[in-house]
GROMACS .gro file of C-alpha atoms in nm:
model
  388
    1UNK     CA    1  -7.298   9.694 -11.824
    2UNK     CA    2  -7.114   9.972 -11.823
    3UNK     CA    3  -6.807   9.996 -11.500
    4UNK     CA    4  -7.005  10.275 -11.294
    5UNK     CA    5  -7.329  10.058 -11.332
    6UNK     CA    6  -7.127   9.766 -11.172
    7UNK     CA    7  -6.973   9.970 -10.925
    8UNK     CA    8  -7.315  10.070 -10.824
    9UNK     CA    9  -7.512   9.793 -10.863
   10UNK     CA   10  -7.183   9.565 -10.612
   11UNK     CA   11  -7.211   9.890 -10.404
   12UNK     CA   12  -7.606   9.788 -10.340
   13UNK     CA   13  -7.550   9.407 -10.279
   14UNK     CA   14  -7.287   9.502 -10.029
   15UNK     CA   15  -7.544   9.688  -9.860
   16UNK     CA   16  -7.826   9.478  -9.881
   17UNK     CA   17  -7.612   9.215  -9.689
   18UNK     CA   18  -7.471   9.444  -9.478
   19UNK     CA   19  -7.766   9.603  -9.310
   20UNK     CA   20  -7.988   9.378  -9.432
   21UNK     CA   21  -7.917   9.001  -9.418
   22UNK     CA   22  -7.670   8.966  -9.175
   23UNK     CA   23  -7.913   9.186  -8.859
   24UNK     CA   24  -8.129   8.953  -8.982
   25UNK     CA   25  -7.894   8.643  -8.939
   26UNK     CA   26  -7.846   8.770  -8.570
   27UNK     CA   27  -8.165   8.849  -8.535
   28UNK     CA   28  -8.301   8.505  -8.584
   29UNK     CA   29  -8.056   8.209  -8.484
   30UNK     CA   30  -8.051   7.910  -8.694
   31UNK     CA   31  -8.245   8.085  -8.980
   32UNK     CA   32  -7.940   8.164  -9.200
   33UNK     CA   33  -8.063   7.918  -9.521
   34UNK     CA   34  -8.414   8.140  -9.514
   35UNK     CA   35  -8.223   8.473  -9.483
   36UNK     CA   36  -7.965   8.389  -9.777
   37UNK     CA   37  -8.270   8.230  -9.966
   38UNK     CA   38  -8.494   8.569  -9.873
   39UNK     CA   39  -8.186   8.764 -10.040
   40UNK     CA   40  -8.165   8.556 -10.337
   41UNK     CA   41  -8.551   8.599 -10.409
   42UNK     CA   42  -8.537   8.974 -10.363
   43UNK     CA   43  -8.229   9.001 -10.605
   44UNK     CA   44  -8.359   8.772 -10.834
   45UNK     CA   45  -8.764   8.915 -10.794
   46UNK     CA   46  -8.868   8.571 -10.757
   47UNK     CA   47  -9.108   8.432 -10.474
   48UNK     CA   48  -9.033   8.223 -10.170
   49UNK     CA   49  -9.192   7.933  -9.986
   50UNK     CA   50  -9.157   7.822  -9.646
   51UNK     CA   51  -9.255   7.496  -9.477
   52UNK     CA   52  -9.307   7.470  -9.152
   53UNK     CA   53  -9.531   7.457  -8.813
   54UNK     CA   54  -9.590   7.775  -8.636
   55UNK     CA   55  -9.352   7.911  -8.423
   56UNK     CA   56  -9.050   7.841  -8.648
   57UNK     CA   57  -9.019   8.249  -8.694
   58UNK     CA   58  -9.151   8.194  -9.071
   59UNK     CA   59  -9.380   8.545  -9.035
   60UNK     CA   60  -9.121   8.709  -8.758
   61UNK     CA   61  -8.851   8.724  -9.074
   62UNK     CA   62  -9.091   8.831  -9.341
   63UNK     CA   63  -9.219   9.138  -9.137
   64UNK     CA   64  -8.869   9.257  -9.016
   65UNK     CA   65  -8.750   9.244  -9.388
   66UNK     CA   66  -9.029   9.475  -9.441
   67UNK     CA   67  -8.900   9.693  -9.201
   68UNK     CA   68  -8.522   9.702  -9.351
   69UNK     CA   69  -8.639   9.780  -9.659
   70UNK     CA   70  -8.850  10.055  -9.599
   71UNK     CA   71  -9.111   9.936  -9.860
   72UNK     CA   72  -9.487   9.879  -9.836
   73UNK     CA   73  -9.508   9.511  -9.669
   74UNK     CA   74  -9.829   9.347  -9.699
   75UNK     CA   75  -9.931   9.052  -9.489
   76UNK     CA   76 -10.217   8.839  -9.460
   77UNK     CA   77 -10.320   8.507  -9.317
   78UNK     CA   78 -10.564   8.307  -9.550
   79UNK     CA   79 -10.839   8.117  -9.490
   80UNK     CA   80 -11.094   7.903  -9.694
   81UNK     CA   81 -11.286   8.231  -9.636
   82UNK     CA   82 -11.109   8.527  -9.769
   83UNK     CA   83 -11.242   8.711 -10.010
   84UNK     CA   84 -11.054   8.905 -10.309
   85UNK     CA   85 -11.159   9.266 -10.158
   86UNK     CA   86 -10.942   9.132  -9.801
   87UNK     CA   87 -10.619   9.102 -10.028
   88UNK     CA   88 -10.633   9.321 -10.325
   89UNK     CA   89 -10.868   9.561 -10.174
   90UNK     CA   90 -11.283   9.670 -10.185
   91UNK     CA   91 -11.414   9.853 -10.479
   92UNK     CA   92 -11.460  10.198 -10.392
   93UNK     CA   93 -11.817  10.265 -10.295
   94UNK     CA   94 -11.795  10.637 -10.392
   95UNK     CA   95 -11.701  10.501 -10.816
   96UNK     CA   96 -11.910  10.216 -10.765
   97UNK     CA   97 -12.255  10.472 -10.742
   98UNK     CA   98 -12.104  10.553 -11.085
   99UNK     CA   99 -12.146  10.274 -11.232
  100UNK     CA  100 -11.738  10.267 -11.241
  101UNK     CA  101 -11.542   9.918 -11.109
  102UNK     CA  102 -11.196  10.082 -10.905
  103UNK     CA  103 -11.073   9.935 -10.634
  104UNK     CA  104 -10.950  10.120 -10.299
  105UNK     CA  105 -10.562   9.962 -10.286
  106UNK     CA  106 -10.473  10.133 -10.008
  107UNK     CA  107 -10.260   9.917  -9.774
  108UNK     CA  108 -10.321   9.616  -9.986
  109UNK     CA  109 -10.147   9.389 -10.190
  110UNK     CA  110 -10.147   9.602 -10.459
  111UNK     CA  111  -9.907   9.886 -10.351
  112UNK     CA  112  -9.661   9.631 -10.140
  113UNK     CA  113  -9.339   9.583 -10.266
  114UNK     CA  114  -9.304   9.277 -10.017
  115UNK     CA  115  -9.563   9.035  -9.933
  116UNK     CA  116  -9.640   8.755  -9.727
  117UNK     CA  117  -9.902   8.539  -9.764
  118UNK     CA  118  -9.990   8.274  -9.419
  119UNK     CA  119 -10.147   7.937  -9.469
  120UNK     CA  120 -10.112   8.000  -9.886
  121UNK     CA  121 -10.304   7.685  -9.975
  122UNK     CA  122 -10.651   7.763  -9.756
  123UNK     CA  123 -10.662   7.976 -10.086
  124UNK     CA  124 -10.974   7.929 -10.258
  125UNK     CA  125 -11.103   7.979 -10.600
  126UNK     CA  126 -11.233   8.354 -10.544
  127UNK     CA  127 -10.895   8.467 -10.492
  128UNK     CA  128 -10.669   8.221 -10.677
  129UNK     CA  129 -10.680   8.387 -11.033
  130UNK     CA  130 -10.585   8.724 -10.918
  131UNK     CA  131 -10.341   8.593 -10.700
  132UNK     CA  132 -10.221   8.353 -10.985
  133UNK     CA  133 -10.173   8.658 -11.240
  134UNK     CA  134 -10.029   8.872 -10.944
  135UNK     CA  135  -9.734   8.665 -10.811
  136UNK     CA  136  -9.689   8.539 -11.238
  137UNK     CA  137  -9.725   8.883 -11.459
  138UNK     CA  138  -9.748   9.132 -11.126
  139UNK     CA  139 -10.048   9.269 -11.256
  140UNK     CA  140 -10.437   9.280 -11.129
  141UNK     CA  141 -10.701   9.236 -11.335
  142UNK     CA  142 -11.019   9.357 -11.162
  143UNK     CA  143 -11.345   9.491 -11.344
  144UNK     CA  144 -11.186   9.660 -11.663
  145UNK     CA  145 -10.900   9.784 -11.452
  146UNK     CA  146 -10.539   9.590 -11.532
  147UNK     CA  147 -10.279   9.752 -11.335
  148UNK     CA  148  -9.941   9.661 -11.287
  149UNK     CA  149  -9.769   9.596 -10.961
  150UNK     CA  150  -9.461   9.696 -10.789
  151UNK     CA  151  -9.409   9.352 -10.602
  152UNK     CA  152  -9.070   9.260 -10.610
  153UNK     CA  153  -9.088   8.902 -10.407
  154UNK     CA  154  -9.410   8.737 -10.193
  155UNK     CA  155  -9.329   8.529  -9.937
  156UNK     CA  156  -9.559   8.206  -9.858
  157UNK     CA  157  -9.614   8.052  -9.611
  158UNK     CA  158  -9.766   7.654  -9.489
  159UNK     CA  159  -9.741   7.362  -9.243
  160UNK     CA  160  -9.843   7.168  -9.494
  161UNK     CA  161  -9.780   7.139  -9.915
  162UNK     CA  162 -10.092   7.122 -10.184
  163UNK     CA  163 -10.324   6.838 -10.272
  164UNK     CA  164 -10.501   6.994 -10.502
  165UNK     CA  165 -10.418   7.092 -10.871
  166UNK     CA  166 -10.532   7.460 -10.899
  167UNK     CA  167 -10.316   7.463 -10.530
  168UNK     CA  168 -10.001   7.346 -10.735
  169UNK     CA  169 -10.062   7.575 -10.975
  170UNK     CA  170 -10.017   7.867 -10.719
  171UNK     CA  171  -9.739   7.652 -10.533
  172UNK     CA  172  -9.553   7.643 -10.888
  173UNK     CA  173  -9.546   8.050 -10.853
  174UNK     CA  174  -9.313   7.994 -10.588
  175UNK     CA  175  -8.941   7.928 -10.766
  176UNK     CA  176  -8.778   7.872 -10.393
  177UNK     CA  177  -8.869   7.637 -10.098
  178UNK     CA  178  -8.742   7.575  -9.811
  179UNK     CA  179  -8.842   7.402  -9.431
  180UNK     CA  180  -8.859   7.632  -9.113
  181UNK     CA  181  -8.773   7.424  -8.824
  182UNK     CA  182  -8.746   7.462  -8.462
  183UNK     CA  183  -8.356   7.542  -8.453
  184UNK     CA  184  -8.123   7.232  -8.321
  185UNK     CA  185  -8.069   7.216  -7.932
  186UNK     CA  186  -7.759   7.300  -7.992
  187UNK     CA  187  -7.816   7.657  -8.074
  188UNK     CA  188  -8.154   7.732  -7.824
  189UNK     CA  189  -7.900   7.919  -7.622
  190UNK     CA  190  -7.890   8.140  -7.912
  191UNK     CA  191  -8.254   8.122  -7.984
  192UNK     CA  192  -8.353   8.237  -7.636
  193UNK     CA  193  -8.108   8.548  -7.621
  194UNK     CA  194  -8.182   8.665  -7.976
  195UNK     CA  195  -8.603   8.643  -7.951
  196UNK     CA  196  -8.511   8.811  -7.608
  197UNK     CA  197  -8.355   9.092  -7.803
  198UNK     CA  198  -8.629   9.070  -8.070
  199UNK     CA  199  -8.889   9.092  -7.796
  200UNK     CA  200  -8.671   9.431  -7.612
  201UNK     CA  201  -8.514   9.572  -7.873
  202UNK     CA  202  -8.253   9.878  -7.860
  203UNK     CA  203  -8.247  10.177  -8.089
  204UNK     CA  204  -8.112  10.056  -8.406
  205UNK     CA  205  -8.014  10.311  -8.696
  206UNK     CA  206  -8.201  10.295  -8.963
  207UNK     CA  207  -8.110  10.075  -9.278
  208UNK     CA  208  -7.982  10.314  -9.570
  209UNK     CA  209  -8.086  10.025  -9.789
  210UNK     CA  210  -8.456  10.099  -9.981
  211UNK     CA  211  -8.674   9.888 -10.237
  212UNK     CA  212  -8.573  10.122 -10.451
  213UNK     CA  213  -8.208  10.036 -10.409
  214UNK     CA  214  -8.352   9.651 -10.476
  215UNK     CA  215  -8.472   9.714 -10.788
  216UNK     CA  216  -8.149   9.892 -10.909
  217UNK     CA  217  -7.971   9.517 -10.843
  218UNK     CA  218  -8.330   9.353 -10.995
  219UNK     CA  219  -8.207   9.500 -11.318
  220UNK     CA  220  -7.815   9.413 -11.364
  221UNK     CA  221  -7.986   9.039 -11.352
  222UNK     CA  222  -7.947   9.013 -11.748
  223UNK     CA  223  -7.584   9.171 -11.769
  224UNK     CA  224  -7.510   8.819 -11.556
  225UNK     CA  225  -7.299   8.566 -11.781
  226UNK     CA  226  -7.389   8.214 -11.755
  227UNK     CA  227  -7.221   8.057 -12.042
  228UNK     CA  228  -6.968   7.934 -11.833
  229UNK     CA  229  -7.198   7.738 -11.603
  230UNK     CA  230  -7.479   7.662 -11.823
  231UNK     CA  231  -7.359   7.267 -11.939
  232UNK     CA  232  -7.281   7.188 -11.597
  233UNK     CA  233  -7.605   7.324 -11.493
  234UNK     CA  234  -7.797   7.132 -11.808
  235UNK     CA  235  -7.635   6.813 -11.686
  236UNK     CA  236  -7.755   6.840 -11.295
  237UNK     CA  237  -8.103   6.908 -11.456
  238UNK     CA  238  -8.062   6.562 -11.655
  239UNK     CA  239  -7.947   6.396 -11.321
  240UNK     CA  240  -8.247   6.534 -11.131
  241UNK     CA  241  -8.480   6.431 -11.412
  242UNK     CA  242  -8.321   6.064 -11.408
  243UNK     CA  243  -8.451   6.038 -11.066
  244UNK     CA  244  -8.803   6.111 -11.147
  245UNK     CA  245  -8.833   6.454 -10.962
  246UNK     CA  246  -9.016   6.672 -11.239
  247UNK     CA  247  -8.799   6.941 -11.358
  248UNK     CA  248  -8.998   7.140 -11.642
  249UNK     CA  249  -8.813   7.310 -11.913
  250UNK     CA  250  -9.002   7.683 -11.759
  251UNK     CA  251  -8.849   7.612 -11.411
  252UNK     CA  252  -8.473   7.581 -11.572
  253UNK     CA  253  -8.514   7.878 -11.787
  254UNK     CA  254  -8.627   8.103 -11.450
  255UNK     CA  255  -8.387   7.911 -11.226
  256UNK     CA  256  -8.107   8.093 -11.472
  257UNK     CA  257  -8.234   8.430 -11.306
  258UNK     CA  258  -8.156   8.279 -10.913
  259UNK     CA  259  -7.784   8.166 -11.046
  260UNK     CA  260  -7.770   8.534 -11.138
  261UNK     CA  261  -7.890   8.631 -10.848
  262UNK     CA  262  -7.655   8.431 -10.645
  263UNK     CA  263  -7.384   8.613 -10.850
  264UNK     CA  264  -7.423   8.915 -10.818
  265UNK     CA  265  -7.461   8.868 -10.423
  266UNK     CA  266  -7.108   8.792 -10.445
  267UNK     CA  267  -6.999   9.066 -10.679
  268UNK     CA  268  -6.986   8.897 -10.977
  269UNK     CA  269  -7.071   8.915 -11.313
  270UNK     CA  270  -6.991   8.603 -11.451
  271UNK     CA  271  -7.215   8.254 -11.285
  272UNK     CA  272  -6.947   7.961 -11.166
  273UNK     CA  273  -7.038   7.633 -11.017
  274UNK     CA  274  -7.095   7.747 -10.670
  275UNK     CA  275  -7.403   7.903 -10.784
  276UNK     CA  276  -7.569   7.589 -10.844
  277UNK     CA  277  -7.624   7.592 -10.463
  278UNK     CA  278  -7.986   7.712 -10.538
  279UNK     CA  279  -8.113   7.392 -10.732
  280UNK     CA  280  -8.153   7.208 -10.380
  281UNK     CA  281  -8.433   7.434 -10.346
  282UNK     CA  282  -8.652   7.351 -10.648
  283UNK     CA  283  -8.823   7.076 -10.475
  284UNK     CA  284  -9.195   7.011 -10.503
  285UNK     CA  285  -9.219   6.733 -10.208
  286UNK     CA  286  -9.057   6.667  -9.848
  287UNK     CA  287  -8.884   6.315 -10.016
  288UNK     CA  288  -8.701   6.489 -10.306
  289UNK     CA  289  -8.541   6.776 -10.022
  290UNK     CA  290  -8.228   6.508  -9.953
  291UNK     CA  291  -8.195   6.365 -10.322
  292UNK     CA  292  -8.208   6.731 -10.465
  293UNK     CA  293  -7.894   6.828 -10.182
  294UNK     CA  294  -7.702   6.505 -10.258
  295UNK     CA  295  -7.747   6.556 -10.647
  296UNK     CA  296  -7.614   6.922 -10.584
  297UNK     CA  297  -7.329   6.856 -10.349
  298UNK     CA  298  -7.171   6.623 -10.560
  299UNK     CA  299  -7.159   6.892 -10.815
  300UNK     CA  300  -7.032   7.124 -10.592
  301UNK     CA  301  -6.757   6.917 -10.503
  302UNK     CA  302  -6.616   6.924 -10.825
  303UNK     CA  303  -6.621   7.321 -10.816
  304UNK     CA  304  -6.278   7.482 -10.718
  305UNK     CA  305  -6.370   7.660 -10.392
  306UNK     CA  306  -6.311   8.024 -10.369
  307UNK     CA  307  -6.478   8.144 -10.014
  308UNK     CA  308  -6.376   8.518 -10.095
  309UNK     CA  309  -6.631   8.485 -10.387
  310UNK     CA  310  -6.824   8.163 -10.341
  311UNK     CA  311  -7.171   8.228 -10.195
  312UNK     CA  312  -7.225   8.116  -9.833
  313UNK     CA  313  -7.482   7.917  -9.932
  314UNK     CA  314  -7.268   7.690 -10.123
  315UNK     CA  315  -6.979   7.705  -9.860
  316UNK     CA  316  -7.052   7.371  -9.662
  317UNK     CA  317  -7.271   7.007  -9.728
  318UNK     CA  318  -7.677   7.085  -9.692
  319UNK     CA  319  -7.750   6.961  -9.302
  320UNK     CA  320  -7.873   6.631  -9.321
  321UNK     CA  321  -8.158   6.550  -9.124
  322UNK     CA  322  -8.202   6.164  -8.961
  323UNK     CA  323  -8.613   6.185  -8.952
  324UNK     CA  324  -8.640   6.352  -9.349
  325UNK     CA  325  -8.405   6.073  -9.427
  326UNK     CA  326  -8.547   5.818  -9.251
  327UNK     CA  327  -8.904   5.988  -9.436
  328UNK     CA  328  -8.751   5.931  -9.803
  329UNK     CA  329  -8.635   5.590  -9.721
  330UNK     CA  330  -9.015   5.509  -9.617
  331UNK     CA  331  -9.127   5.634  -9.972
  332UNK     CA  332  -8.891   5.462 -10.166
  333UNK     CA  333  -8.994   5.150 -10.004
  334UNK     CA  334  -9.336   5.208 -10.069
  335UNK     CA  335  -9.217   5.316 -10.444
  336UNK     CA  336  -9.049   4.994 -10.405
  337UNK     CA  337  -9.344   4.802 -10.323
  338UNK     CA  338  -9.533   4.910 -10.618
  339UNK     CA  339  -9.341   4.799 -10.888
  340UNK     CA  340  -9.464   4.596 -11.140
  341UNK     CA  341  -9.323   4.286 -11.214
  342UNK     CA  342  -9.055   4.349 -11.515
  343UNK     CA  343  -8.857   4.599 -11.333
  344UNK     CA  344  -9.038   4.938 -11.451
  345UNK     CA  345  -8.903   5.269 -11.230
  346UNK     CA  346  -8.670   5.074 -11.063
  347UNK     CA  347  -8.401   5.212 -11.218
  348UNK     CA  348  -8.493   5.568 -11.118
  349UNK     CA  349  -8.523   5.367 -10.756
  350UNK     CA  350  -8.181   5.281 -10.775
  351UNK     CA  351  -8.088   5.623 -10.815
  352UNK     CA  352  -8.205   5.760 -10.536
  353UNK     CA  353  -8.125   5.525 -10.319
  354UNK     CA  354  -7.735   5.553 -10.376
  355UNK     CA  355  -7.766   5.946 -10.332
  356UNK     CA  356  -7.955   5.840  -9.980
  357UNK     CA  357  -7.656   5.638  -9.899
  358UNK     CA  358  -7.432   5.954 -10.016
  359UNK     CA  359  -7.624   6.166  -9.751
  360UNK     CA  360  -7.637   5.896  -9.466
  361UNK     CA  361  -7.267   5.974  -9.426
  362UNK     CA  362  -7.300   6.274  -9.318
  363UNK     CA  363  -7.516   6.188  -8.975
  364UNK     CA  364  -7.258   6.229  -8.701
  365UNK     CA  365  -7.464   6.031  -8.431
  366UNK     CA  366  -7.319   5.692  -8.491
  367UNK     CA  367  -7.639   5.498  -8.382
  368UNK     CA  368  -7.868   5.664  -8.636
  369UNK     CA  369  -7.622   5.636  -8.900
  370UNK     CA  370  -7.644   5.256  -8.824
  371UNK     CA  371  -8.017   5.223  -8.837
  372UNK     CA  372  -7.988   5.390  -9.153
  373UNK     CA  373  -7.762   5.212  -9.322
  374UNK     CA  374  -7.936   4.887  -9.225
  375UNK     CA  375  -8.284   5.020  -9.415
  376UNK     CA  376  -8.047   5.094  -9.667
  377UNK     CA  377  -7.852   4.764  -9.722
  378UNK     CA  378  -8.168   4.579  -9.728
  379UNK     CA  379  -8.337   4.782  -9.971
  380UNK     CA  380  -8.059   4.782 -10.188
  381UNK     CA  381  -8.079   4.384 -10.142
  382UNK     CA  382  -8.456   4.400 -10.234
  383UNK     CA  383  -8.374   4.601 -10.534
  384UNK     CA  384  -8.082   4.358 -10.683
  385UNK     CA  385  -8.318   4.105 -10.702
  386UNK     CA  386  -8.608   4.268 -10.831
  387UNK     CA  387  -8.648   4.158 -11.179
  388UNK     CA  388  -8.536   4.331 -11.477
   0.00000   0.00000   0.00000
């Protein structure tokens, strides 16, 4: 990459979190991990899920992205109903007395640059191919037509995660996840005053910031060098496999192009530890969120800290949440529970219970901490004496 291209392409991710992420950030208190995380995907053209019950803002962020960016948005809420012509758009009826199979794309899916995508998994099988090949290659396939598609990063949506295999398929489209929840007490104060502002808002300028200008930073992803974080990154990998969270060989290869990502948010070229941030958002169920944020702070801790170029997502521990916690110490008892009798998977058990107890530390109310550690101790007591 040649020193004007870098100039420009740092000159771009200054803007994008200029007058992009950070309106957002005050725009919507308590959503800064889904703003950084909505920046990453958009640098990194990868896809984003979010988990969480309505009201949590999840659609709110999407659509005022949209608006930043200047580019076509495209939003829809699925049901077990849609049909393909409600997303990628109805064959035109003028062709069709032609004998000729084009569809009408106008204000659909196919000419957004940004979309998002409500209740993803009421998908059903009329829709999931194209949407499968769409959010994978970025191209439709419809009649004889295949056209490619400018969609830099889709956005989906759920209260709920998939069931069903042909549902995990689509969910595996989706590189990023992360929970939407109703923002801590603490900061409703800021809640109230910002969706007041949301609700009235003043004349803003405009952003100078464009999908265009996205796709300029989209393409400095390869001049990124990893070398120099690439064994510590192979080695978290083997850590998170040890545990028994599924971490396929395609998901590190594309995960390489979010460390880049994170990068060149921070106007670099070259990947350091701090990057790694990313990996606790590579999880495929609600009981791997705290094991994947323990496995990736304890990297993190061995990185030399550099806030001037570290990105803010790796700046501070991952929030620990009591309930979640108190959620993965339910499954791991009923892991527990299942074992057979010489000892299989309890290793892997073992494992994740001592990065629990890592993360239980971090609870600043004392009497939940307790409770905690008491599940804890005594399934760490079960364990010992489960035979090898």
């Amino acid at each position: 990459m040649t020193q004007d291209a870098t100039t420009s392409c740092f000159a771009q991710a200054d803007r994008l979190r200029a007058f992009v992420l950070d309106p957002l950030k005050r725009q919507f208190a308590g959503k800064d991990e889904i703003v950084e995380l909505l920046g990453i995907a958009l640098v990194a053209a990868e896809h984003l899920f979010i988990l969480g019950p309505p009201g949590t803002a999840k659609s709110a962020i999407v659509h005022r992205l949209g608006d930043l960016l200047h580019g076509e948005t495209f939003a829809y809420l699925l049901t077990r109903f849609t049909e393909p012509n409600e997303i990628f758009g109805p064959f035109d009826i003028r062709r069709l007395r032609e004998g000729v199979l084009v569809p009408n794309t106008e204000g659909m899916l196919p000419e957004a640059c940004l979309a998002f995508l409500d209740e993803l998994f009421h998908a059903n099988s009329a829709v999931l191919n194209s949407l499968l090949s769409a959010l994978n290659e970025r191209v439709l396939r419809r009649g004889r037509e295949l056209r490619r598609l400018p969609l830099i990063t889709a956005v989906g949506a759920s209260n709920e995660l998939p069931n069903e295999e042909a549902l995990c398929a689509l969910f595996d489209r989706f590189l990023l996840r992360v929970r939407s929840e109703q923002a801590p007490e603490d900061q409703l104060d800021d809640v109230l005053q910002a969706g007041w502002a949301l609700e009235n808002p003043d004349p803003q300028p405009e952003s100078p910031l464009s999908t265009d200008d996205v796709r300029l930073i989209n393409a400095r992803i390869p001049g990124v060098d990893l070398d120099a974080v690439r064994p510590a990154y192979a080695a978290l990998i083997r850590r998170i496999r040890r545990t028994g969270i599924a971490f396929s060989d395609r998901r590190a290869v594309k995960m390489q192009r979010v460390l880049a990502a994170s990068a060149l948010l921070c106007r670099r070229l070259v990947a350091t530890l701090s990057d790694l941030w990313v990996l606790r958002h590579c999880w495929d169920r609600e009981d791997q969120i705290e094991i994947l944020a323990a496995l990736v702070d304890e990297t993190l801790a061995e990185a030399t800290s550099d806030p001037a170029r570290d990105h803010p997502g790796s700046q501070d521990v991952a929030a620990v949440s009591p309930e979640l916690l108190a959620a993965h110490l339910d499954e791991l008892r009923r892991h527990f529970e299942t074992l057979p009798g010489h000892g299989a998977g309890a290793s892997a058990l073992r494992d994740r219970l001592a990065l629990l107890a890592s993360r239980s530390q971090w609870i600043d109310n004392h009497e939940q901490r307790n409770a905690l550690q008491d599940r804890i101790d005594a399934l760490w007591k079960d364990l010992e004496t489960h035979p090898a």
